[in-house]
């Protein structure tokens, strides 16, 4: 018999059939559905009317169990039916489901809580003020741009415009910052990253944890300062090999990294821009030097990224205009230590008028710049200085010798798949026994 | 003879021993004793028997013994969002009040500052040097330039709004007027 669990201690009274139930039982909810449920439970003696016999002409409509909604079941029996018949679990707490069942659907911003509505009204007034400020600031920036200043004061005017624009951006964000709808939309991942408030919230979220992990991994693995002396990550990156995400610094099987990965590069400032991606291995063993050198495994430029279009498939890039060095699989030869494969995202400089971004001529680089079209001995710092790039993002994965490395190296035509590195034996110093009382 | 161990700690912490120091109004709560075991004392206890506990005393005791850290609340999603909205609105309102007060104080200070500056540049006739030269009046006669300013800056003498040091409360002051003059009535004056 369905028992309304909300009834709690009084459930026994409703259940009890010893007493005459001439007085109607008052349920806790005053709306119809809950009351009906209580009334149903009140008369257990009455058997449910038997379902009409099914004939050939009229199929029995009552044999199909009633479809329950996962958002509105509130009694244990209904929940059981939902679980058994529809194989779905109820959503949210029982209290919430009962509330949803007994009221119509109210949008969140109109929920009838007095303090909440008053807070909302206050925030709306404040938002209107901020919108007015935004309009005024925009007008002032326009006026200032039109004002003629003597050439020696041009720098003052430029600084002022820059600061006013900065203040305008801050006001735009402040206008939306107190909105619970914006907050919920962002938390659900539905925020439009073309809008500054969502970009700021996403940036804040990245910096709170994932960026810290990235910087820690980069520093502990010594990617900085081995490849570049310093970097301040501004864009967040994710690396995916064969559909599987790779964490920063993970070991990747050589067969998995045989094919070029795909990346998601998420910038947090507005507008499109052109990026260059360089994959550099700083752990190439050099026997003569008894040390390590660099090798470039991938180099591509002129990749357009916006805050909303962030996906880059490295194997789909244009080989004439974008790719300078195509993907070389990561490999670590036997006996050599694990190889760090660092992925650097470099922002291309702006054009002279400041409107767009300069393009790097990939074909020209391949033809005329031998230093940057060779894989071995590729110096990323030199490359960054030559083309005035700005390092904005970094990622890292590692590779070492495993069962598939030999096959990968053979298929890629790399020499040395059968080479094993061994450590040079260091002759120990001759043992000289000192003949004093202390060294007995 | 074995010396019995000191019962000072026991006396301090055991509720059984504290009965002597309980004032007569609170004797009712002695009956609510803490048992040695933390298991519920349900077995072999008759319902309704035992001392009748007063709920008010229970609640007062619980609130007095409350630990410093409050119990963490658990909110549903919409409840949490409503709480956040109200919190943001309240902080915004408080900040607006604070800024208004701050600006008002700033305005008052600036006004006082401007007034003192005007006094500093004023001589006995109420003219600054600039005004004097503009009107063509003689400049040499203005030997008490800024006299009222210096009087206003004195902290240990004369009337003050806050009456610190040897100052006299401003309520005792004479309102500065044009007439009657400082020198008073000269009875010996002749033409």
PDB file of N, CA and C in Angstrom, chain A residues 108 111 113 116 119 122-123 126 129 177-178 180 183-184 187-188, chain B residues 76-79 81-86 88-90 92-93 96:
ATOM      1  N   UNK A 108      13.147  29.686 -12.708  1.00  0.00           N
ATOM      2  CA  UNK A 108      13.924  29.922 -11.501  1.00  0.00           C
ATOM      3  C   UNK A 108      13.838  31.363 -11.034  1.00  0.00           C
ATOM      4  N   UNK A 111      10.736  32.270  -8.797  1.00  0.00           N
ATOM      5  CA  UNK A 111      10.375  31.487  -7.613  1.00  0.00           C
ATOM      6  C   UNK A 111       9.900  32.421  -6.505  1.00  0.00           C
ATOM      7  N   UNK A 113      10.085  33.416  -3.477  1.00  0.00           N
ATOM      8  CA  UNK A 113      10.735  33.593  -2.179  1.00  0.00           C
ATOM      9  C   UNK A 113      10.991  35.081  -2.019  1.00  0.00           C
ATOM     10  N   UNK A 116      14.601  36.494  -1.932  1.00  0.00           N
ATOM     11  CA  UNK A 116      15.225  36.283  -3.236  1.00  0.00           C
ATOM     12  C   UNK A 116      14.701  37.281  -4.245  1.00  0.00           C
ATOM     13  N   UNK A 119      16.070  40.698  -3.518  1.00  0.00           N
ATOM     14  CA  UNK A 119      17.471  40.771  -3.945  1.00  0.00           C
ATOM     15  C   UNK A 119      17.542  40.936  -5.454  1.00  0.00           C
ATOM     16  N   UNK A 122      16.699  44.484  -6.479  1.00  0.00           N
ATOM     17  CA  UNK A 122      17.818  45.378  -6.206  1.00  0.00           C
ATOM     18  C   UNK A 122      18.904  45.225  -7.258  1.00  0.00           C
ATOM     19  N   UNK A 123      19.221  43.960  -7.611  1.00  0.00           N
ATOM     20  CA  UNK A 123      20.280  43.715  -8.592  1.00  0.00           C
ATOM     21  C   UNK A 123      19.873  44.208  -9.976  1.00  0.00           C
ATOM     22  N   UNK A 126      20.527  47.864 -10.058  1.00  0.00           N
ATOM     23  CA  UNK A 126      21.973  48.069 -10.175  1.00  0.00           C
ATOM     24  C   UNK A 126      22.456  47.778 -11.587  1.00  0.00           C
ATOM     25  N   UNK A 129      21.767  50.642 -13.878  1.00  0.00           N
ATOM     26  CA  UNK A 129      22.761  51.704 -13.684  1.00  0.00           C
ATOM     27  C   UNK A 129      24.038  51.389 -14.440  1.00  0.00           C
ATOM     28  N   UNK A 177      27.748  39.961 -13.514  1.00  0.00           N
ATOM     29  CA  UNK A 177      28.391  39.084 -12.540  1.00  0.00           C
ATOM     30  C   UNK A 177      27.437  38.603 -11.457  1.00  0.00           C
ATOM     31  N   UNK A 178      26.413  39.428 -11.135  1.00  0.00           N
ATOM     32  CA  UNK A 178      25.529  39.071 -10.024  1.00  0.00           C
ATOM     33  C   UNK A 178      24.303  38.301 -10.468  1.00  0.00           C
ATOM     34  N   UNK A 180      22.160  35.153 -11.223  1.00  0.00           N
ATOM     35  CA  UNK A 180      22.206  33.709 -10.956  1.00  0.00           C
ATOM     36  C   UNK A 180      21.956  32.864 -12.201  1.00  0.00           C
ATOM     37  N   UNK A 183      25.218  32.496 -13.843  1.00  0.00           N
ATOM     38  CA  UNK A 183      26.058  31.576 -13.066  1.00  0.00           C
ATOM     39  C   UNK A 183      25.654  30.139 -13.343  1.00  0.00           C
ATOM     40  N   UNK A 184      24.322  29.892 -13.351  1.00  0.00           N
ATOM     41  CA  UNK A 184      23.878  28.517 -13.581  1.00  0.00           C
ATOM     42  C   UNK A 184      24.202  28.069 -14.996  1.00  0.00           C
ATOM     43  N   UNK A 187      27.811  27.158 -15.125  1.00  0.00           N
ATOM     44  CA  UNK A 187      28.119  25.900 -14.426  1.00  0.00           C
ATOM     45  C   UNK A 187      27.639  24.696 -15.218  1.00  0.00           C
ATOM     46  N   UNK A 188      26.576  24.871 -16.008  1.00  0.00           N
ATOM     47  CA  UNK A 188      26.090  23.752 -16.822  1.00  0.00           C
ATOM     48  C   UNK A 188      26.850  23.613 -18.124  1.00  0.00           C
TER      49      UNK A 188
ATOM     50  N   UNK B  76      20.246  22.498  -1.886  1.00  0.00           N
ATOM     51  CA  UNK B  76      20.046  21.993  -3.234  1.00  0.00           C
ATOM     52  C   UNK B  76      20.533  23.057  -4.209  1.00  0.00           C
ATOM     53  N   UNK B  77      20.521  22.730  -5.496  1.00  0.00           N
ATOM     54  CA  UNK B  77      21.084  23.620  -6.509  1.00  0.00           C
ATOM     55  C   UNK B  77      20.388  24.976  -6.515  1.00  0.00           C
ATOM     56  N   UNK B  78      19.051  24.947  -6.623  1.00  0.00           N
ATOM     57  CA  UNK B  78      18.337  26.224  -6.714  1.00  0.00           C
ATOM     58  C   UNK B  78      18.419  26.957  -5.381  1.00  0.00           C
ATOM     59  N   UNK B  79      18.389  26.221  -4.276  1.00  0.00           N
ATOM     60  CA  UNK B  79      18.509  26.866  -2.964  1.00  0.00           C
ATOM     61  C   UNK B  79      19.839  27.577  -2.855  1.00  0.00           C
ATOM     62  N   UNK B  81      21.686  28.686  -5.333  1.00  0.00           N
ATOM     63  CA  UNK B  81      21.723  29.853  -6.230  1.00  0.00           C
ATOM     64  C   UNK B  81      20.961  31.022  -5.620  1.00  0.00           C
ATOM     65  N   UNK B  82      19.830  30.726  -4.964  1.00  0.00           N
ATOM     66  CA  UNK B  82      19.067  31.817  -4.325  1.00  0.00           C
ATOM     67  C   UNK B  82      19.891  32.428  -3.197  1.00  0.00           C
ATOM     68  N   UNK B  83      20.546  31.577  -2.428  1.00  0.00           N
ATOM     69  CA  UNK B  83      21.387  32.074  -1.338  1.00  0.00           C
ATOM     70  C   UNK B  83      22.489  32.966  -1.869  1.00  0.00           C
ATOM     71  N   UNK B  84      23.110  32.529  -2.946  1.00  0.00           N
ATOM     72  CA  UNK B  84      24.208  33.287  -3.566  1.00  0.00           C
ATOM     73  C   UNK B  84      23.709  34.645  -4.046  1.00  0.00           C
ATOM     74  N   UNK B  85      22.527  34.659  -4.678  1.00  0.00           N
ATOM     75  CA  UNK B  85      21.969  35.916  -5.189  1.00  0.00           C
ATOM     76  C   UNK B  85      21.724  36.886  -4.052  1.00  0.00           C
ATOM     77  N   UNK B  86      21.114  36.373  -2.974  1.00  0.00           N
ATOM     78  CA  UNK B  86      20.806  37.249  -1.848  1.00  0.00           C
ATOM     79  C   UNK B  86      22.090  37.774  -1.229  1.00  0.00           C
ATOM     80  N   UNK B  88      25.013  38.221  -2.734  1.00  0.00           N
ATOM     81  CA  UNK B  88      25.616  39.228  -3.626  1.00  0.00           C
ATOM     82  C   UNK B  88      24.886  40.554  -3.490  1.00  0.00           C
ATOM     83  N   UNK B  89      23.536  40.488  -3.462  1.00  0.00           N
ATOM     84  CA  UNK B  89      22.748  41.715  -3.387  1.00  0.00           C
ATOM     85  C   UNK B  89      23.034  42.448  -2.077  1.00  0.00           C
ATOM     86  N   UNK B  90      23.108  41.688  -0.983  1.00  0.00           N
ATOM     87  CA  UNK B  90      23.362  42.309   0.323  1.00  0.00           C
ATOM     88  C   UNK B  90      24.726  42.950   0.366  1.00  0.00           C
ATOM     89  N   UNK B  92      26.459  44.046  -2.148  1.00  0.00           N
ATOM     90  CA  UNK B  92      26.420  45.214  -3.042  1.00  0.00           C
ATOM     91  C   UNK B  92      25.785  46.394  -2.325  1.00  0.00           C
ATOM     92  N   UNK B  93      24.678  46.124  -1.621  1.00  0.00           N
ATOM     93  CA  UNK B  93      23.966  47.176  -0.905  1.00  0.00           C
ATOM     94  C   UNK B  93      24.844  47.779   0.184  1.00  0.00           C
ATOM     95  N   UNK B  96      27.479  49.963  -1.315  1.00  0.00           N
ATOM     96  CA  UNK B  96      26.928  51.243  -1.771  1.00  0.00           C
ATOM     97  C   UNK B  96      26.760  52.195  -0.600  1.00  0.00           C
TER      98      UNK B  96
END
